[in-house]
Amino acid sequence: MPIRILVTGGTFDKEYDELTGRLYFLETHVPEMLRRGRCRLDVALETVMMIDSLDLNDEGRKTIVRRAAECAERAIVITHGTDTMVQTGRALAEAALDGKTIVLTGAMVPYAFGSSDGLFNLGSALSFVQILPPGVYVAMNGQHFPWDGVRKNTATGVFEAR
Amino acid sequence: MPIRILVTGGTFDKEYDELTGRLYFLETHVPEMLRRGRCRLDVALETVMMIDSLDLNDEGRKTIVRRAAECAERAIVITHGTDTMVQTGRALAEAALDGKTIVLTGAMVPYAFGSSDGLFNLGSALSFVQILPPGVYVAMNGQHFPWDGVRKNTATGVFEAR
Amino acid sequence: MPIRILVTGGTFDKEYDELTGRLYFLETHVPEMLRRGRCRLDVALETVMMIDSLDLNDEGRKTIVRRAAECAERAIVITHGTDTMVQTGRALAEAALDGKTIVLTGAMVPYAFGSSDGLFNLGSALSFVQILPPGVYVAMNGQHFPWDGVRKNTATGVFEAR
Amino acid sequence: MPIRILVTGGTFDKEYDELTGRLYFLETHVPEMLRRGRCRLDVALETVMMIDSLDLNDEGRKTIVRRAAECAERAIVITHGTDTMVQTGRALAEAALDGKTIVLTGAMVPYAFGSSDGLFNLGSALSFVQILPPGVYVAMNGQHFPWDGVRKNTATGVFEAR
């Protein structure tokens, strides 16, 4: 089953700038993560943007939705900042992309920092997207939720049913 | 959904003995991996054995099957050496554990070695086990296979359909 | 030879706060680093403060100088933020701590981030402090400099002779 | 001060072969380690051999001694397996390379395995070699010893004075 991964940035892909001490975006780590996971899925990877999801506006969300609509694959994983993952889920659901299974995932710690949950979440999202029925989902913490049945608990950093 | 993880050892959990230069088993890394994945699933963890799967005999397989049969959970992930994962899959299938979804997974590189695929595979196996119908499966390389539809290609280290 | 390590914070010891996405200080990683380096030196470790060296004021520098003056050891390594390492070197030199060899070191990337230079620098500083004559030095990039013969090139992040 | 690094293999540079589960040698990690340490020393790197030091015979030792004698640099770091580091130290000392400071170092855990002491030891050896007087030394565990004043305690893995 062909799978499209749309990269949008988020903590997942942040780097540490050793000159300024700030976090920034360079290139996505997803190809390296797929190699490390010895992934043998039929994956097409596309960097849509590299952005902190707190900086993602309506225009940006439209771009993500358009790429999810236009791509040929019916199984789509979107890497995304955790703070506004649910809003992007809503935008995708409102676009009514019939027949497509879309799974949003992210990370609490950048992959580049060693102690990241990113590899676990990527393995999880790529698995869910292969067998969940069409719809828009969030996969975090080993769990999956429909986009309108989840919220990020900002006090704990955990995604929970609502 | 309550999930049981049965730990049996395998490359997944091997350590480097710095005095002898050999690989050996100490304790399982699965709890640390679940913490790192910020896993919030309802997981019961049980170490059945810590063994290289090339050293696993019929007696050992019976022990694994018995623990899978006896546990209350209907979703079971088994961490296992990759070399004889399929044989254990057969033993589990022959035991006809009706109504249980069992996913075997492992790693090509020990989790303790940094570049391991283990965290990716664990995220994947825990996701598949939640929604695949009852049966016995192997989850490796981001893919899932029924136990009797897969083999490990020993030349490449990749699990492939047969 | 007994060595005193004075911990003052700096990039060396920063952590990533996964709830806010900011860097902060928790506890020093130096004990873990000494274990990882299988260090067998006679080391006494003391956390003087945990601070970004840009936030270090005269009062703070006096505290560091006082601890370096008061401790019994004649070999002292100070972990320190790189931005104002040279200023602290000056304060130590002005205090004229006769007979003491003091080596300031730090890191460009936090130890917790995996790709850090911290372990290399710590091994370097602990080695220099054992054999350099009394004085105040900076050890970075595998090199050592007298405190008044070095500056941090803020464009490259490298310490160079001046 | 120009420094020559002679790479001879050892645990330092071992890799995990994921197809056989055995350790082997590919290419040295020293260049990557120097980059990670942001090393700015004037270093010339040369791979003399890639070998487990238990497999190193007289012929091999002669090759190492010859390269140490022939190179123009007067400061030489040799990465070496820990088991026979002292024997190679003897061979170097017997060659009476007047005016050269030679520091042997190694690791208890391969650099590729994440928890390695290699980066600490490399930082240490490169520092010692810059300021120790001519002679042959072993640098391990943050310490330095003359080649004839040290042995590896095989029960603890620690180098200690004798």
XYZ file of C-alpha atoms in Angstrom:
648
model
C 0.000 0.000 0.000
C 1.559 3.311 -1.065
C 1.818 5.824 1.781
C 2.466 9.559 1.527
C 4.272 11.308 4.374
C 3.674 15.057 4.485
C 6.295 16.795 6.633
C 5.232 20.098 8.204
C 7.887 20.568 10.886
C 6.996 20.654 14.575
C 9.159 19.650 17.511
C 9.818 16.397 15.653
C 12.208 18.106 13.292
C 13.693 20.888 15.394
C 17.455 21.318 15.679
C 19.627 23.058 18.235
C 21.516 26.075 16.887
C 24.790 25.973 18.766
C 25.648 29.582 17.944
C 22.439 31.148 19.237
C 21.232 28.464 21.664
C 17.844 28.528 19.950
C 15.838 25.812 18.215
C 15.348 26.062 14.481
C 14.529 24.009 11.412
C 16.998 22.686 8.908
C 15.942 19.593 6.978
C 13.553 16.879 8.025
C 14.905 13.837 9.868
C 12.151 11.563 8.560
C 14.310 9.876 5.867
C 16.947 9.060 8.490
C 14.219 7.765 10.820
C 12.809 5.503 8.101
C 16.296 4.096 7.491
C 16.815 3.532 11.194
C 13.448 1.750 11.430
C 14.537 -0.404 8.439
C 11.174 0.662 7.011
C 10.190 -1.281 3.878
C 6.881 0.413 3.230
C 6.209 2.058 -0.109
C 6.610 5.632 1.149
C 6.662 8.908 -0.789
C 8.026 11.736 1.337
C 7.219 15.401 0.803
C 8.236 18.412 2.884
C 5.270 20.788 2.734
C 6.721 23.278 5.193
C 9.061 23.398 8.201
C 7.238 25.346 10.842
C 6.414 25.487 14.528
C 2.721 24.596 14.614
C 2.046 27.649 16.817
C 3.042 29.716 13.758
C 0.753 27.817 11.400
C -2.085 29.994 10.080
C -5.158 29.339 7.928
C -3.167 29.814 4.770
C -0.672 27.191 5.889
C -3.451 24.769 6.828
C -4.974 25.211 3.371
C -1.657 24.221 1.856
C -1.519 21.054 3.955
C -5.115 20.156 3.073
C -4.451 20.782 -0.624
C -1.415 18.482 -0.626
C -3.404 15.765 1.179
C -6.207 16.156 -1.376
C -3.992 16.204 -4.443
C -1.711 13.284 -3.691
C -2.541 9.931 -5.227
C -2.004 7.907 -2.060
C -4.997 6.972 0.082
C -2.883 6.522 3.225
C -1.297 9.728 4.508
C 0.864 10.396 7.578
C 1.411 14.047 8.510
C 4.234 15.004 10.889
C 3.085 18.085 12.765
C 3.717 20.189 15.847
C 1.630 18.936 18.758
C 0.196 22.287 19.812
C -2.214 22.722 16.904
C -2.409 19.181 15.568
C -6.104 19.019 16.345
C -6.880 22.238 14.440
C -5.188 20.843 11.360
C -7.168 17.637 11.891
C -10.342 19.714 11.774
C -9.278 21.463 8.557
C -8.547 18.097 6.956
C -11.865 16.639 8.100
C -13.828 19.638 6.809
C -12.229 19.127 3.402
C -13.987 15.748 3.283
C -11.221 13.802 1.569
C -13.369 10.728 0.976
C -11.597 7.423 1.038
C -8.384 8.724 2.566
C -6.940 7.623 5.894
C -4.949 10.500 7.391
C -2.889 10.120 10.575
C -1.289 13.137 12.263
C 1.668 12.518 14.529
C 4.488 14.462 16.167
C 6.922 14.407 19.047
C 7.412 15.986 22.453
C 11.210 16.017 22.093
C 13.161 16.675 18.861
C 14.441 13.532 17.156
C 17.914 15.072 17.081
C 18.024 15.189 20.901
C 18.428 11.470 21.430
C 15.709 10.952 24.009
C 12.918 11.659 21.512
C 9.596 9.843 21.264
C 9.618 10.571 17.527
C 10.758 7.157 16.293
C 8.129 5.396 18.416
C 5.421 7.737 17.129
C 6.482 7.386 13.509
C 6.369 3.579 13.776
C 2.965 3.879 15.358
C 1.503 6.330 12.816
C 2.768 4.343 9.829
C 1.131 1.233 11.279
C -2.221 2.815 12.078
C -2.487 4.420 8.655
C -2.319 1.017 6.981
C -5.341 -0.436 8.735
C -7.620 2.299 10.058
C -10.707 3.035 7.944
C -10.844 6.352 6.047
C -10.937 9.376 8.328
C -8.661 11.827 10.124
C -6.798 10.638 13.233
C -4.179 11.678 15.736
C -1.581 9.049 16.768
C 0.401 9.925 19.892
C 1.506 8.051 23.034
C 0.904 4.703 21.316
C -2.779 5.559 20.969
C -4.990 6.702 18.118
C -7.957 9.032 18.305
C -10.409 10.462 15.805
C -9.443 14.125 15.284
C -12.593 15.327 17.077
C -12.173 12.992 20.031
C -8.830 14.177 21.350
C -7.098 17.129 22.929
C -3.551 17.786 24.055
C -3.357 18.180 27.822
C -0.941 21.084 27.930
C -0.140 20.490 31.611
C 1.097 16.935 31.021
C 1.958 16.943 27.326
C -0.237 13.885 26.840
C -2.982 13.473 24.225
C -6.216 12.265 25.802
C -9.757 11.435 24.763
C -12.320 14.194 25.154
C -7.738 -1.884 25.569
C -5.428 -3.813 27.910
C -2.296 -5.094 26.189
C 0.125 -7.738 27.450
C 3.775 -7.516 26.403
C 5.644 -10.810 26.716
C 9.400 -10.258 26.664
C 11.499 -13.188 25.451
C 14.837 -11.484 24.750
C 16.308 -11.365 21.259
C 18.612 -8.758 19.773
C 16.138 -6.151 21.038
C 17.353 -6.564 24.595
C 20.995 -7.491 24.181
C 23.709 -5.590 26.041
C 27.425 -5.202 25.439
C 29.624 -6.736 28.130
C 32.584 -4.392 28.294
C 34.787 -6.890 30.121
C 34.394 -9.759 27.644
C 33.385 -7.877 24.502
C 30.410 -10.220 24.119
C 26.688 -9.596 23.944
C 24.537 -10.808 26.808
C 21.203 -10.242 28.505
C 20.625 -8.235 31.636
C 17.145 -6.786 32.077
C 14.672 -5.836 29.406
C 14.708 -2.295 28.032
C 11.002 -2.340 27.206
C 9.920 -0.270 30.255
C 12.460 2.419 29.329
C 11.279 2.298 25.724
C 7.647 2.748 26.777
C 8.654 5.764 28.864
C 10.604 7.222 25.983
C 7.635 6.720 23.655
C 5.465 8.470 26.288
C 3.255 5.410 25.878
C -0.137 5.765 27.562
C -1.548 2.397 26.655
C -2.799 0.063 29.370
C 0.191 -2.287 29.218
C 1.098 -5.231 31.477
C 4.714 -6.255 30.985
C 6.057 -9.720 31.698
C 9.533 -11.120 31.107
C 9.016 -14.749 30.105
C 12.670 -15.395 29.319
C 15.776 -13.565 28.112
C 17.192 -15.656 25.339
C 18.738 -15.545 21.889
C 15.996 -16.980 19.697
C 18.527 -19.365 18.099
C 18.701 -20.985 21.555
C 14.934 -21.273 21.903
C 13.753 -24.905 21.893
C 10.342 -26.601 21.903
C 10.156 -26.409 25.664
C 10.752 -22.678 25.578
C 8.150 -22.202 22.860
C 5.617 -24.095 24.977
C 6.281 -21.665 27.811
C 5.651 -18.680 25.540
C 2.458 -20.248 24.179
C 1.245 -21.043 27.680
C 1.773 -17.467 28.875
C -0.060 -16.134 25.819
C -2.908 -18.552 26.492
C -3.169 -17.885 30.201
C -3.044 -14.095 30.241
C -6.342 -12.245 30.424
C -5.491 -9.709 27.708
C -6.728 -10.329 24.175
C -4.019 -8.105 22.636
C -0.500 -9.486 23.029
C 2.848 -8.176 21.774
C 5.809 -10.559 22.000
C 9.366 -9.231 21.719
C 11.440 -11.968 20.149
C 14.691 -12.673 18.350
C 14.229 -12.346 14.607
C 15.862 -15.625 13.607
C 13.076 -17.934 14.795
C 10.195 -15.503 15.133
C 8.237 -17.357 12.488
C 8.625 -20.731 14.267
C 7.206 -19.228 17.445
C 4.423 -17.743 15.328
C 3.592 -21.258 14.131
C 3.570 -22.639 17.692
C 1.202 -19.856 18.761
C -1.075 -20.419 15.764
C -1.221 -24.169 16.357
C -2.351 -23.495 19.909
C -5.461 -21.872 18.417
C -5.790 -19.054 20.942
C -9.195 -17.969 19.693
C -10.043 -14.324 19.961
C -6.480 -13.189 20.659
C -4.451 -10.839 18.482
C -0.764 -11.666 18.854
C 1.981 -9.557 17.251
C 5.610 -10.691 17.299
C 8.270 -8.051 16.877
C 12.016 -7.636 17.400
C 15.016 -5.625 16.328
C 18.043 -5.945 14.085
C 20.213 -3.826 16.408
C 20.066 -3.820 20.238
C 18.123 -0.925 21.715
C 21.109 -0.127 23.919
C 23.275 0.591 20.863
C 21.657 3.862 19.919
C 21.033 3.178 16.249
C 18.424 0.512 16.951
C 15.192 -0.043 15.041
C 13.630 -1.324 18.277
C 11.697 1.804 19.251
C 10.194 2.075 15.766
C 9.195 -1.599 15.827
C 7.713 -1.397 19.315
C 5.572 1.602 18.298
C 4.506 -0.308 15.250
C 3.666 -3.589 17.023
C 1.692 -1.842 19.779
C -0.351 -0.064 17.112
C -1.054 -3.108 14.969
C -2.105 -5.205 17.967
C -4.886 -2.733 18.794
C -6.751 -3.097 15.534
C -5.775 -6.248 13.683
C -8.352 -9.034 13.903
C -7.519 -12.085 16.039
C -4.594 -14.093 14.694
C -0.828 -14.358 14.878
C 1.283 -11.737 13.084
C 4.835 -10.552 12.615
C 5.453 -6.763 12.653
C 8.859 -5.724 11.296
C 10.124 -2.993 8.938
C 6.881 -1.017 9.393
C 4.932 -3.900 7.864
C 2.708 -6.623 9.260
C 2.342 -10.161 7.973
C 0.327 -13.187 9.017
C 2.768 -15.639 10.647
C 2.493 -18.061 7.727
C 2.966 -15.413 5.062
C 6.403 -14.160 5.977
C 10.034 -15.168 6.177
C 13.195 -13.408 7.256
C 15.540 -12.907 4.331
C 18.787 -13.780 6.071
C 20.890 -12.139 3.346
C 19.274 -8.717 3.826
C 17.826 -8.940 7.334
C 14.440 -7.880 5.974
C 11.132 -9.647 6.595
C 9.277 -10.272 3.349
C 6.057 -11.877 2.156
C 6.301 -15.473 0.979
C 45.943 14.241 42.644
C 42.635 15.450 44.088
C 40.588 17.519 41.628
C 37.641 19.767 42.405
C 34.950 20.242 39.745
C 32.879 23.388 40.215
C 29.651 23.206 38.205
C 28.135 26.550 37.198
C 25.676 25.504 34.480
C 26.069 26.690 30.903
C 24.989 24.946 27.728
C 26.791 21.872 29.048
C 24.007 21.144 31.496
C 20.917 22.483 29.742
C 17.829 20.316 29.320
C 14.891 20.477 26.927
C 11.564 21.209 28.592
C 9.109 19.220 26.532
C 6.089 21.153 27.806
C 7.343 24.637 26.943
C 9.891 23.846 24.247
C 12.474 25.899 26.132
C 15.857 25.023 27.547
C 16.280 24.999 31.305
C 18.452 23.611 34.094
C 17.651 20.623 36.225
C 20.612 18.813 37.752
C 24.142 18.595 36.446
C 25.072 15.741 34.108
C 28.705 15.750 35.219
C 28.404 12.682 37.512
C 26.835 10.695 34.648
C 29.579 11.920 32.315
C 32.299 10.834 34.742
C 30.700 7.377 34.956
C 30.487 7.165 31.181
C 34.132 8.164 30.871
C 34.955 5.446 33.458
C 36.816 8.260 35.205
C 39.018 7.049 38.070
C 40.379 10.394 39.138
C 39.972 11.561 42.723
C 37.217 14.076 41.973
C 35.105 16.154 44.370
C 32.070 17.596 42.609
C 30.240 20.716 43.717
C 27.362 22.535 42.051
C 27.970 26.228 42.696
C 25.075 27.432 40.551
C 23.090 26.382 37.487
C 22.983 29.412 35.256
C 23.272 30.603 31.680
C 26.597 32.443 31.671
C 24.918 35.437 29.988
C 22.979 35.809 33.259
C 26.083 35.640 35.415
C 26.803 38.930 37.199
C 29.639 40.204 39.391
C 28.027 38.764 42.475
C 27.897 35.345 40.848
C 31.511 35.589 39.735
C 32.538 36.422 43.281
C 30.843 33.252 44.451
C 32.736 31.160 41.904
C 36.048 32.809 42.843
C 35.357 32.272 46.534
C 34.655 28.574 46.046
C 37.834 28.182 43.978
C 39.794 29.975 46.697
C 38.306 28.077 49.612
C 38.522 24.525 48.317
C 41.486 22.448 49.409
C 42.261 21.050 45.939
C 44.967 22.709 43.866
C 43.520 21.390 40.577
C 40.111 22.844 39.691
C 37.888 22.336 36.632
C 34.985 24.751 36.227
C 32.121 23.901 33.860
C 30.808 27.192 32.527
C 28.746 28.746 29.746
C 30.944 29.657 26.801
C 29.710 33.210 26.326
C 31.366 34.722 29.392
C 33.967 32.091 30.216
C 36.766 34.554 29.621
C 35.290 37.145 32.027
C 35.152 34.544 34.774
C 38.723 33.616 33.883
C 39.711 37.246 34.476
C 37.934 37.340 37.853
C 39.733 34.162 38.901
C 43.095 35.495 37.740
C 42.606 38.806 39.550
C 41.976 36.878 42.751
C 45.536 35.589 42.464
C 44.903 32.070 43.706
C 48.580 31.186 43.963
C 49.487 27.609 43.356
C 46.148 26.601 41.846
C 45.624 25.311 38.319
C 42.135 26.268 37.155
C 40.671 25.075 33.840
C 37.379 26.448 32.536
C 35.471 24.328 30.040
C 31.992 24.122 28.549
C 30.046 22.849 25.573
C 28.444 24.162 22.404
C 25.616 21.588 22.558
C 23.944 20.295 25.755
C 25.194 16.886 26.890
C 21.603 15.665 27.001
C 21.222 16.234 23.233
C 23.387 13.335 22.148
C 25.602 15.175 19.683
C 27.321 17.199 22.395
C 30.990 18.053 22.563
C 30.712 18.045 26.357
C 32.231 14.599 27.014
C 35.216 15.393 24.813
C 35.742 18.717 26.570
C 35.408 17.230 30.034
C 38.012 14.570 29.234
C 40.237 17.303 27.884
C 39.848 19.702 30.838
C 40.420 16.973 33.429
C 43.631 16.021 31.631
C 44.997 19.538 31.249
C 44.310 20.383 34.888
C 46.566 17.555 36.046
C 49.702 18.823 34.368
C 49.458 22.502 33.481
C 51.374 24.816 35.842
C 49.357 27.035 38.193
C 47.259 29.620 36.387
C 43.829 30.126 34.834
C 43.072 28.458 31.514
C 40.277 27.818 29.036
C 40.064 24.323 27.513
C 37.839 24.089 24.436
C 38.081 22.443 20.999
C 40.863 20.146 22.251
C 43.053 23.191 22.909
C 44.090 25.079 26.019
C 44.714 28.795 26.332
C 45.719 31.112 29.152
C 42.587 33.064 30.154
C 44.008 36.303 28.721
C 45.091 34.743 25.435
C 41.736 33.570 24.113
C 38.389 34.785 22.888
C 35.247 33.052 21.689
C 34.635 33.757 18.031
C 30.888 34.273 18.194
C 30.483 33.832 14.441
C 31.974 30.333 14.431
C 31.546 29.239 18.036
C 35.256 28.406 18.191
C 37.712 29.571 20.861
C 40.819 31.085 19.310
C 44.038 32.692 20.402
C 44.104 36.487 20.573
C 51.455 21.740 17.551
C 50.876 19.162 14.815
C 49.511 15.861 16.156
C 49.423 12.494 14.379
C 46.627 10.063 15.245
C 47.432 6.461 14.361
C 44.279 4.332 14.276
C 44.763 0.621 14.937
C 41.187 -0.500 15.691
C 40.225 -1.887 19.087
C 36.858 -1.753 20.809
C 36.889 1.977 20.088
C 36.052 1.397 16.447
C 34.001 -1.794 16.511
C 30.620 -1.972 14.801
C 27.639 -4.274 15.242
C 26.900 -6.473 12.235
C 23.138 -6.721 12.232
C 23.080 -9.759 9.952
C 25.417 -11.940 12.001
C 25.074 -10.348 15.440
C 28.859 -10.112 15.658
C 31.209 -7.183 16.124
C 33.452 -6.193 13.247
C 35.452 -3.294 11.838
C 34.336 -0.998 9.061
C 35.921 2.456 9.040
C 37.263 4.423 11.949
C 34.940 6.775 13.816
C 37.763 9.095 14.834
C 37.005 11.790 12.194
C 33.367 11.892 13.356
C 34.539 12.077 16.972
C 36.864 14.984 16.189
C 33.981 16.815 14.511
C 31.721 16.150 17.482
C 34.395 17.431 19.856
C 34.691 20.556 17.642
C 38.399 19.741 17.713
C 40.574 22.527 16.282
C 43.924 20.883 16.752
C 46.241 20.416 13.798
C 45.613 16.685 13.434
C 46.785 14.264 10.739
C 44.826 11.018 10.863
C 46.103 7.702 9.559
C 44.512 4.265 9.755
C 47.383 1.816 10.253
C 45.163 -1.212 10.723
C 41.713 -2.136 12.004
C 42.229 -5.012 14.368
C 41.209 -6.467 17.707
C 44.321 -5.994 19.831
C 44.150 -9.655 20.909
C 44.897 -10.455 17.253
C 47.854 -8.090 17.071
C 51.173 -9.931 16.619
C 54.810 -8.859 16.536
C 54.607 -8.078 12.859
C 51.666 -5.765 13.490
C 53.432 -4.053 16.369
C 56.445 -3.440 14.129
C 54.170 -1.707 11.654
C 52.777 0.566 14.366
C 56.259 1.381 15.660
C 57.484 2.105 12.132
C 54.646 4.533 11.467
C 55.278 6.286 14.778
C 58.964 6.552 13.930
C 58.485 7.734 10.361
C 55.864 10.417 10.858
C 57.056 14.000 11.144
C 54.890 14.876 14.141
C 56.427 14.721 17.612
C 53.018 14.308 19.321
C 51.301 11.008 18.513
C 48.020 9.532 19.767
C 47.424 5.845 19.027
C 43.906 4.392 19.313
C 44.304 0.774 20.344
C 42.471 -2.189 21.849
C 42.800 -2.177 25.625
C 43.860 -5.802 26.031
C 47.386 -5.434 24.667
C 47.875 -1.681 24.858
C 50.736 -2.111 27.300
C 52.602 -4.570 25.021
C 52.450 -2.069 22.196
C 53.652 0.589 24.642
C 56.674 -1.596 25.353
C 57.416 -2.057 21.650
C 57.244 1.698 21.140
C 59.483 2.389 24.126
C 62.059 -0.169 22.987
C 62.252 1.597 19.656
C 63.534 4.642 21.540
C 61.762 7.302 19.483
C 63.631 10.172 21.059
C 61.800 13.431 21.377
C 58.345 11.983 20.654
C 55.406 12.015 23.046
C 53.204 8.995 22.335
C 49.848 8.446 24.079
C 47.933 5.199 23.672
C 44.197 5.279 24.320
C 41.134 3.142 23.673
C 37.621 2.432 24.863
C 35.719 -0.147 26.874
C 32.562 0.276 24.764
C 32.460 0.929 20.991
C 31.861 4.570 20.066
C 28.982 3.458 17.837
C 27.093 2.067 20.861
C 26.155 5.411 22.350
C 27.287 4.785 25.923
C 30.966 4.715 24.968
C 33.815 6.198 26.945
C 35.645 6.777 23.648
C 34.928 10.497 23.254
C 36.074 11.202 26.811
C 39.258 9.209 26.276
C 40.021 10.853 22.941
C 39.659 14.316 24.480
C 41.903 13.204 27.296
C 44.617 11.634 25.103
C 44.754 14.622 22.744
C 45.231 16.903 25.739
C 47.921 14.837 27.446
C 49.913 14.474 24.242
C 50.265 18.245 23.957
C 51.986 18.750 27.284
C 53.558 15.543 28.535
C 57.331 15.286 28.032
C 58.638 12.821 25.441
C 57.893 9.207 26.324
C 55.270 6.496 25.872
C 52.063 6.723 27.917
C 48.668 5.136 28.360
C 45.681 7.489 28.844
C 42.543 5.788 30.163
C 39.920 6.579 32.833
C 40.974 10.256 32.843
C 44.435 9.244 34.014
C 47.825 8.946 32.352
C 50.534 6.426 33.131
C 54.007 5.734 31.779
C 53.744 2.556 29.672
C 55.749 0.551 32.221
C 53.775 1.775 35.211
C 50.307 0.510 34.295
C 48.304 -2.647 33.765
C 44.719 -3.329 32.779
C 42.810 -4.942 35.618
C 40.883 -7.498 33.586
C 38.395 -8.110 36.396
C 37.272 -4.464 36.527
C 38.275 -3.154 33.110
C 40.165 -0.311 34.787
C 43.763 0.708 34.091
C 45.752 1.020 37.312
C 49.261 1.843 38.420
C 51.603 -1.089 39.045
